[in-house]
Amino acid sequence: MITQAEQAVLDRIDDDELIAWVQALTRIPSVWKPETGEGEAEAAAWVAERCRAIGIETHVEEVAPGRPNVVGWLRSPGSAHATYVEGRTPKIGSEDDHRRSSSLVRPRVLMFEGHTDVVTEGDPALWTDPPFSATLRDGKIYGRGANDMKAGLVCALIALKALKESGVALDGDIVLGAVCDEEGRMLGIKHFVERGWADHVTAAIVCEPEENHLCIAQKGVMWIRVVISGVMAHGAMPLTGVNAMYPMARFLTAVHALEEREIVRHGRHEFLGQPSITPTIVQSPVRGGGEPQNNVMPGAAECVLDFRLIPGQDADALAAAVETLLRAAVAVDDRLSYTCQVLEVRAPTATDPAEPVVRALAGAFTDLSGAAPIYGGVPGSTDGTILNARKGIPIVTCGPGDIHIPHHIDEWVSVEEIKVAARLYVLAAIRYLGHL
Ligand SMILES: [Zn+2]
């Protein structure tokens, strides 16, 4: 049930403003263009300006040239956090705060997380409306980034505004992390963590487009690059060299069998389905190894394996298994050799539905919609993966926007879902943090 105090905060949400803000932020193209250095700066400045206008502590930090993070911090009365990155040690628990001083419970800090970058719009001619027009039609806002994820970010901002304006005395802090480079190498969230902003965060809501489902699991990813080297030769005299492609073929067949074993062993995850190992690049000659020619047997072959991991799988053990397969593939000839390089590992995440942040969101969903929440999983990884892997923060991915539409031409977001998401965030924050 929604209490009177909660309703008073919800009543502060102005839907016209919410829609106008989503449109305004969508109209700022924030595609990272390394050749010109254009990126998230303008979108970040817009978010920072809103944070300042709302009246919360606002920090802008340059992650890379032209690529800032924005950190907004809404402090509870008597909060001990927030300025520690400037070198001060936070004092946990003030004397007049009975609950904290008596139980030494660290006050909760809820993070709302979003990224300011969007992927390329592709060919603008393929769009019904100009890609950054943020056209409102039939209950939808169209535009690159409207769905992924300007809308979710604005919902968090509007929730913060309602909470701040209402004057509700939350028993904990809220931090908004509007970070850069999620679509690339996740430099923004990594910087956020390295700067210490995540140190006191006790739970995070990742505002990515999930149709307001409660996504409590995320697949992990591991990329491995393999090169098998033989001896280059004339195609007419193959016996004067050693062909690297046959061992590569044997290796790939063995990888396929490894994938099947992993599927049998780990089964289907309730929200994530089965794990996979996909060769995404297979080529010879290797990248940088010269032009392919019909009469040249290249000296080496390479492949990249894209592992998608579910909870229970061990990335290190899989990387070791790959090495074992490689050793076997090259064992037939001592002139064959291999290299194997793990390019990236992001572990899968799983959050217990009993976590307070999940329960707060679930209760909020039911009270707002009258229906049971829908739980789900995220097939890719998000910035939340970094928060969970590096700081052990329980994460839920939950935000407005059709799950399948990110990165598409004519990307859109539902106005109805935006309205629900902003209210979900308000209620979840009040219930997760509690109020005095
Ligand atoms: Zn996204």
Coordinates of C-alpha atoms and ligand atoms in Angstrom, one line a residue:
M1 CA 0.0 0.0 0.0
I2 CA 1.2 3.5 -0.8
T3 CA 1.4 5.6 2.3
Q4 CA 0.4 9.2 2.6
A5 CA 4.0 10.3 2.9
E6 CA 4.9 8.3 -0.2
Q7 CA 1.9 9.7 -2.1
A8 CA 3.0 13.3 -1.2
V9 CA 6.3 12.6 -3.0
L10 CA 4.7 10.9 -6.0
D11 CA 2.4 13.9 -6.4
R12 CA 5.5 16.0 -7.0
I13 CA 6.2 14.2 -10.3
D14 CA 5.2 16.5 -13.2
D15 CA 4.6 14.2 -16.2
D16 CA 4.9 17.1 -18.7
E17 CA 8.2 18.0 -17.3
L18 CA 9.3 14.3 -17.4
I19 CA 8.4 13.9 -21.1
A20 CA 10.0 17.3 -21.9
W21 CA 13.2 16.3 -20.2
V22 CA 13.4 12.9 -22.0
Q23 CA 13.0 14.8 -25.3
A24 CA 15.5 17.4 -24.4
L25 CA 18.2 14.9 -23.5
T26 CA 17.4 12.7 -26.5
R27 CA 17.9 15.8 -28.7
I28 CA 21.5 16.0 -27.6
P29 CA 23.5 13.6 -29.8
S30 CA 26.0 11.9 -27.5
V31 CA 27.5 9.4 -29.9
W32 CA 31.3 9.0 -29.2
K33 CA 33.2 10.0 -32.3
P34 CA 37.0 9.3 -31.7
E35 CA 37.9 11.1 -34.9
T36 CA 36.4 14.5 -33.8
G37 CA 36.5 14.0 -30.0
E38 CA 32.7 14.6 -29.8
G39 CA 31.0 12.6 -27.2
E40 CA 29.0 12.9 -24.0
A41 CA 30.2 16.3 -22.9
E42 CA 27.0 18.2 -23.8
A43 CA 24.6 15.5 -22.5
A44 CA 26.7 15.4 -19.2
A45 CA 26.5 19.2 -18.9
W46 CA 22.7 19.0 -19.3
V47 CA 22.5 16.4 -16.5
A48 CA 24.8 18.4 -14.3
E49 CA 22.8 21.5 -14.8
R50 CA 19.6 19.6 -13.8
C51 CA 21.3 18.2 -10.7
R52 CA 22.4 21.7 -9.6
A53 CA 18.9 23.1 -10.3
I54 CA 17.4 20.3 -8.2
G55 CA 19.8 21.3 -5.4
I56 CA 21.8 18.2 -4.9
E57 CA 25.6 18.0 -4.6
T58 CA 27.0 17.8 -8.2
H59 CA 30.4 16.6 -9.4
V60 CA 31.6 16.6 -12.9
E61 CA 34.7 14.5 -13.5
E62 CA 36.6 14.1 -16.8
V63 CA 37.1 10.4 -17.6
A64 CA 38.8 11.1 -20.9
P65 CA 39.0 14.3 -22.9
G66 CA 35.4 15.4 -23.7
R67 CA 34.0 12.4 -21.8
P68 CA 32.8 13.4 -18.3
N69 CA 30.9 11.5 -15.6
V70 CA 28.3 13.3 -13.6
V71 CA 27.8 12.3 -10.0
G72 CA 24.7 13.7 -8.2
W73 CA 24.4 13.1 -4.4
L74 CA 21.2 13.6 -2.4
R75 CA 22.2 13.6 1.2
S76 CA 19.9 12.5 4.0
P77 CA 19.9 14.7 7.1
G78 CA 23.0 13.8 9.0
S79 CA 24.6 12.0 6.1
A80 CA 28.3 11.1 6.6
H81 CA 29.1 10.4 3.0
A82 CA 29.8 12.2 -0.2
T83 CA 32.9 14.3 0.3
Y84 CA 35.3 11.4 1.0
V85 CA 36.7 11.5 -2.5
E86 CA 38.2 14.9 -1.6
G87 CA 40.2 13.1 1.0
R88 CA 38.0 13.2 4.1
T89 CA 37.3 10.2 6.1
P90 CA 33.5 9.8 6.5
K91 CA 32.2 9.6 10.1
I92 CA 29.7 6.8 10.2
G93 CA 26.9 7.4 12.6
S94 CA 26.3 10.7 14.5
E95 CA 25.6 10.7 18.2
D96 CA 22.1 12.0 17.8
D97 CA 21.2 9.3 15.4
H98 CA 20.1 6.5 17.7
R99 CA 19.6 3.8 15.2
R100 CA 23.0 4.2 13.7
S101 CA 25.0 4.8 16.8
S102 CA 23.4 2.0 18.7
S103 CA 23.5 -0.7 16.1
L104 CA 26.5 0.6 14.2
V105 CA 24.6 -0.1 11.0
R106 CA 26.1 1.8 8.1
P107 CA 23.5 4.0 6.5
R108 CA 22.3 2.7 3.2
V109 CA 23.3 4.4 -0.1
L110 CA 21.1 3.7 -3.1
M111 CA 22.6 4.3 -6.5
F112 CA 20.7 5.1 -9.7
E113 CA 23.0 4.3 -12.6
G114 CA 22.7 5.4 -16.2
H115 CA 25.0 6.1 -19.2
T116 CA 25.0 9.3 -21.3
D117 CA 26.5 7.8 -24.5
V118 CA 24.3 6.4 -27.3
V119 CA 25.3 4.3 -30.2
T120 CA 25.5 5.6 -33.7
E121 CA 22.3 6.5 -35.5
G122 CA 23.5 4.8 -38.7
D123 CA 22.1 6.1 -41.9
P124 CA 19.7 9.0 -41.0
A125 CA 17.9 8.4 -44.3
L126 CA 16.6 5.1 -42.9
W127 CA 14.8 6.9 -40.0
T128 CA 11.1 7.9 -40.2
D129 CA 11.9 11.0 -38.2
P130 CA 15.4 12.7 -37.9
P131 CA 17.3 10.5 -35.4
F132 CA 17.7 13.2 -32.8
S133 CA 14.3 14.8 -33.2
A134 CA 12.7 13.1 -30.1
T135 CA 9.4 13.2 -31.9
L136 CA 6.4 12.4 -29.7
R137 CA 3.8 10.4 -31.5
D138 CA 1.2 7.8 -30.4
G139 CA 2.5 7.6 -26.8
K140 CA 6.1 7.1 -27.9
I141 CA 9.2 9.2 -28.0
Y142 CA 11.3 8.4 -31.1
G143 CA 15.0 9.0 -31.3
R144 CA 18.5 7.5 -31.0
G145 CA 19.1 7.0 -27.3
A146 CA 15.5 7.7 -26.2
N147 CA 15.2 4.0 -25.1
D148 CA 18.9 3.2 -24.4
M149 CA 18.9 5.1 -22.1
K150 CA 18.1 8.7 -21.9
A151 CA 14.6 7.9 -20.6
G152 CA 15.8 5.8 -17.7
L153 CA 18.4 8.4 -16.8
V154 CA 15.7 11.2 -16.8
C155 CA 13.4 9.0 -14.7
A156 CA 16.1 8.8 -12.0
L157 CA 16.6 12.6 -12.2
I158 CA 12.9 13.3 -11.9
A159 CA 12.7 10.9 -9.0
L160 CA 15.5 12.7 -7.3
K161 CA 13.8 16.0 -7.9
A162 CA 10.5 14.8 -6.4
L163 CA 12.3 13.4 -3.4
K164 CA 14.4 16.6 -2.9
E165 CA 11.5 19.0 -3.4
S166 CA 9.1 17.0 -1.1
G167 CA 11.6 17.4 1.8
V168 CA 11.1 13.8 2.8
A169 CA 13.8 13.0 5.4
L170 CA 15.3 9.8 3.9
D171 CA 17.3 7.6 6.2
G172 CA 20.1 7.2 3.8
D173 CA 21.6 8.8 0.7
I174 CA 20.9 8.5 -3.0
V175 CA 23.7 8.8 -5.6
L176 CA 23.1 9.3 -9.3
G177 CA 25.9 8.1 -11.5
A178 CA 25.5 9.4 -15.1
V179 CA 28.6 7.9 -16.7
C180 CA 30.2 7.9 -20.2
D181 CA 31.3 5.1 -22.4
E182 CA 28.9 2.3 -21.5
E183 CA 28.6 1.3 -25.1
G184 CA 32.4 1.1 -25.5
R185 CA 34.8 -0.1 -22.8
M186 CA 32.8 1.0 -19.8
L187 CA 35.5 3.6 -18.9
G188 CA 32.9 5.8 -17.1
I189 CA 31.7 3.3 -14.5
K190 CA 35.3 2.0 -14.0
H191 CA 36.4 5.6 -13.3
F192 CA 33.4 6.1 -11.0
V193 CA 34.5 3.0 -9.0
E194 CA 38.2 3.9 -9.0
R195 CA 37.4 7.4 -7.7
G196 CA 35.7 5.9 -4.7
W197 CA 32.2 6.9 -5.4
A198 CA 30.9 3.3 -5.2
D199 CA 32.6 2.6 -1.8
H200 CA 29.6 3.3 0.3
V201 CA 26.9 2.3 -2.2
T202 CA 24.8 -0.5 -0.7
A203 CA 22.6 -1.3 -3.7
A204 CA 22.2 -0.1 -7.3
I205 CA 19.3 0.2 -9.7
V206 CA 20.6 0.2 -13.2
C207 CA 18.1 2.2 -15.3
E208 CA 18.6 0.4 -18.6
P209 CA 15.6 -0.4 -20.8
E210 CA 13.9 -3.5 -19.4
E211 CA 10.2 -2.7 -19.8
N212 CA 10.3 -2.0 -16.0
H213 CA 10.9 -5.7 -15.4
L214 CA 13.1 -6.6 -12.4
C215 CA 16.2 -8.1 -14.0
I216 CA 18.2 -9.8 -11.3
A217 CA 20.6 -11.8 -13.4
Q218 CA 23.1 -10.8 -16.1
K219 CA 25.1 -13.0 -18.4
G220 CA 28.9 -12.6 -18.2
V221 CA 31.2 -12.3 -21.1
M222 CA 34.7 -13.5 -21.9
W223 CA 36.6 -12.8 -25.1
I224 CA 39.6 -15.0 -26.0
R225 CA 41.9 -14.4 -29.0
V226 CA 43.7 -17.5 -30.3
V227 CA 46.5 -17.5 -32.9
I228 CA 47.9 -20.8 -34.2
S229 CA 51.2 -20.4 -36.1
G230 CA 52.7 -22.7 -38.7
V231 CA 55.0 -22.1 -41.5
M232 CA 54.1 -20.0 -44.6
A233 CA 54.5 -21.6 -48.0
H234 CA 53.6 -21.5 -51.7
G235 CA 50.2 -23.1 -52.3
A236 CA 51.8 -25.3 -54.9
M237 CA 54.3 -26.7 -52.5
P238 CA 52.4 -27.0 -49.2
L239 CA 54.8 -29.6 -47.8
T240 CA 57.5 -27.0 -47.6
G241 CA 55.5 -25.3 -44.9
V242 CA 53.0 -26.2 -42.1
N243 CA 49.4 -25.1 -42.6
A244 CA 47.9 -23.5 -39.5
M245 CA 44.3 -23.8 -40.7
Y246 CA 43.9 -27.6 -40.1
P247 CA 44.8 -27.3 -36.4
M248 CA 42.6 -24.3 -36.2
A249 CA 39.7 -26.4 -37.6
R250 CA 40.4 -29.2 -35.1
F251 CA 40.5 -26.6 -32.3
L252 CA 37.2 -25.1 -33.3
T253 CA 35.5 -28.5 -33.5
A254 CA 36.8 -29.2 -30.0
V255 CA 35.5 -25.8 -28.8
H256 CA 32.0 -26.7 -30.2
A257 CA 32.1 -29.9 -28.1
L258 CA 33.2 -27.9 -25.1
E259 CA 30.2 -25.6 -25.6
E260 CA 27.9 -28.6 -25.6
R261 CA 29.5 -30.0 -22.4
E262 CA 29.0 -26.7 -20.7
I263 CA 25.3 -26.6 -21.7
V264 CA 24.8 -30.1 -20.4
R265 CA 26.6 -29.3 -17.2
H266 CA 25.0 -26.0 -16.3
G267 CA 21.6 -26.3 -18.0
R268 CA 19.3 -23.4 -18.6
H269 CA 19.3 -20.5 -16.1
E270 CA 15.8 -19.4 -15.2
F271 CA 16.3 -15.9 -16.6
L272 CA 19.4 -16.2 -18.8
G273 CA 18.9 -19.5 -20.7
Q274 CA 21.9 -21.5 -21.7
P275 CA 25.6 -20.5 -21.9
S276 CA 27.3 -20.2 -25.3
I277 CA 30.8 -20.2 -26.9
T278 CA 30.7 -18.5 -30.3
P279 CA 33.6 -18.0 -32.7
T280 CA 33.0 -14.5 -33.9
I281 CA 36.2 -14.0 -35.9
V282 CA 38.0 -16.7 -37.8
Q283 CA 40.6 -15.7 -40.3
S284 CA 43.9 -16.5 -42.0
P285 CA 46.2 -14.7 -42.6
V286 CA 45.8 -13.1 -39.2
R287 CA 45.0 -9.4 -38.8
G288 CA 48.0 -7.4 -39.8
G289 CA 49.4 -10.5 -41.6
G290 CA 49.2 -9.2 -45.1
E291 CA 46.7 -9.6 -47.9
P292 CA 45.2 -13.1 -48.5
Q293 CA 46.3 -14.6 -51.8
N294 CA 44.9 -17.6 -53.7
N295 CA 48.4 -19.2 -54.0
V296 CA 49.8 -18.4 -50.6
M297 CA 49.4 -20.7 -47.6
P298 CA 49.5 -18.3 -44.7
G299 CA 51.8 -18.8 -41.8
A300 CA 49.1 -18.3 -39.1
A301 CA 45.4 -18.4 -38.4
E302 CA 43.4 -16.6 -35.7
C303 CA 40.1 -16.7 -34.0
V304 CA 38.2 -14.9 -31.4
L305 CA 35.8 -16.8 -29.1
D306 CA 32.9 -15.0 -27.5
F307 CA 31.8 -16.7 -24.3
R308 CA 28.5 -15.8 -22.7
L309 CA 28.5 -17.0 -19.2
I310 CA 25.7 -17.9 -16.7
P311 CA 26.1 -18.0 -12.9
G312 CA 27.9 -21.2 -11.9
Q313 CA 30.4 -21.1 -14.8
D314 CA 34.0 -20.4 -14.0
A315 CA 35.8 -18.2 -16.5
D316 CA 39.3 -19.1 -15.4
A317 CA 38.5 -22.8 -15.7
L318 CA 37.1 -22.3 -19.2
A319 CA 40.2 -20.3 -20.3
A320 CA 42.4 -23.2 -19.0
A321 CA 40.2 -25.7 -20.9
V322 CA 40.8 -23.6 -24.1
E323 CA 44.5 -23.9 -23.6
T324 CA 44.3 -27.7 -23.2
L325 CA 42.4 -27.9 -26.5
L326 CA 45.0 -25.7 -28.2
R327 CA 47.8 -27.9 -26.9
A328 CA 46.1 -30.9 -28.3
A329 CA 45.4 -29.2 -31.7
V330 CA 49.1 -28.3 -32.3
A331 CA 50.6 -31.5 -30.8
V332 CA 50.8 -33.2 -34.2
D333 CA 53.8 -31.1 -35.4
D334 CA 56.5 -29.3 -33.4
R335 CA 56.6 -26.5 -35.9
L336 CA 53.1 -25.5 -34.8
S337 CA 52.7 -23.1 -31.9
Y338 CA 49.9 -21.1 -30.4
T339 CA 49.2 -18.0 -28.3
C340 CA 46.0 -17.5 -26.3
Q341 CA 45.0 -14.1 -24.9
V342 CA 42.1 -13.4 -22.6
L343 CA 40.9 -10.0 -23.9
E344 CA 38.1 -9.3 -21.5
V345 CA 36.3 -11.0 -18.7
R346 CA 33.1 -9.8 -17.1
A347 CA 31.5 -12.2 -14.7
P348 CA 27.8 -13.1 -14.7
T349 CA 25.8 -11.6 -11.9
A350 CA 22.9 -12.9 -9.9
T351 CA 21.0 -10.9 -7.2
D352 CA 19.0 -12.7 -4.6
P353 CA 15.3 -11.7 -4.9
A354 CA 15.3 -11.4 -1.1
E355 CA 17.8 -8.5 -1.3
P356 CA 16.2 -5.3 0.2
V357 CA 16.5 -3.4 -3.1
V358 CA 14.8 -6.1 -5.1
R359 CA 12.0 -6.3 -2.5
A360 CA 11.6 -2.5 -2.5
L361 CA 11.2 -2.4 -6.2
A362 CA 8.9 -5.5 -6.3
G363 CA 6.6 -3.9 -3.7
A364 CA 6.6 -0.6 -5.5
F365 CA 5.8 -2.3 -8.8
T366 CA 2.8 -4.1 -7.2
D367 CA 1.5 -1.1 -5.5
L368 CA 1.7 1.0 -8.6
S369 CA 0.3 -1.5 -11.1
G370 CA -1.7 -3.9 -9.0
A371 CA 0.2 -6.8 -10.7
A372 CA 3.0 -9.0 -9.6
P373 CA 6.4 -7.8 -10.8
I374 CA 8.0 -9.6 -13.7
Y375 CA 11.5 -10.9 -13.0
G376 CA 14.0 -11.3 -15.8
G377 CA 17.6 -11.4 -16.9
V378 CA 19.9 -9.3 -19.1
P379 CA 21.6 -11.2 -22.0
G380 CA 24.5 -8.7 -22.2
S381 CA 26.5 -7.0 -19.5
T382 CA 25.9 -3.5 -18.2
D383 CA 27.7 -1.0 -16.1
G384 CA 26.1 -2.9 -13.2
T385 CA 28.4 -5.8 -13.9
I386 CA 31.4 -3.6 -12.9
L387 CA 29.7 -2.4 -9.7
N388 CA 28.9 -5.9 -8.8
A389 CA 32.2 -7.5 -9.8
R390 CA 34.5 -4.8 -8.2
K391 CA 32.4 -3.7 -5.2
G392 CA 30.0 -6.6 -4.6
I393 CA 27.1 -4.2 -4.9
P394 CA 23.7 -6.0 -5.3
I395 CA 22.2 -4.7 -8.6
V396 CA 18.8 -4.7 -10.2
T397 CA 18.4 -3.6 -13.8
C398 CA 15.1 -2.0 -14.2
G399 CA 14.0 0.9 -16.5
P400 CA 11.6 2.0 -19.1
G401 CA 11.9 1.0 -22.7
D402 CA 11.2 -2.1 -25.0
I403 CA 13.8 -4.7 -24.4
H404 CA 14.4 -5.4 -28.1
I405 CA 14.6 -1.9 -29.5
P406 CA 18.0 -0.6 -28.3
H407 CA 20.4 0.2 -31.2
H408 CA 17.6 -0.2 -33.8
I409 CA 16.5 2.3 -36.5
D410 CA 13.4 4.3 -35.2
E411 CA 14.4 3.5 -31.6
W412 CA 11.5 4.6 -29.3
V413 CA 10.4 4.6 -25.7
S414 CA 6.9 4.3 -24.3
V415 CA 5.6 7.4 -22.4
E416 CA 3.5 5.1 -20.2
E417 CA 6.6 3.1 -19.1
I418 CA 8.5 6.3 -18.4
K419 CA 5.7 7.5 -16.1
V420 CA 5.7 4.2 -14.2
A421 CA 9.5 4.1 -14.0
A422 CA 9.8 7.5 -12.4
R423 CA 7.3 6.5 -9.8
L424 CA 8.9 3.1 -9.2
Y425 CA 12.2 4.8 -8.5
V426 CA 10.6 7.2 -6.0
L427 CA 8.9 4.5 -4.1
A428 CA 11.8 2.1 -4.2
A429 CA 14.1 4.8 -2.8
I430 CA 11.8 5.7 0.0
R431 CA 11.3 2.0 0.9
Y432 CA 14.8 0.9 0.5
L433 CA 16.3 3.8 2.5
G434 CA 13.4 4.3 4.9
H435 CA 12.5 7.8 6.1
L436 CA 12.6 9.5 9.5
Ligands
ZN1 ZN 22.3 1.0 -22.4

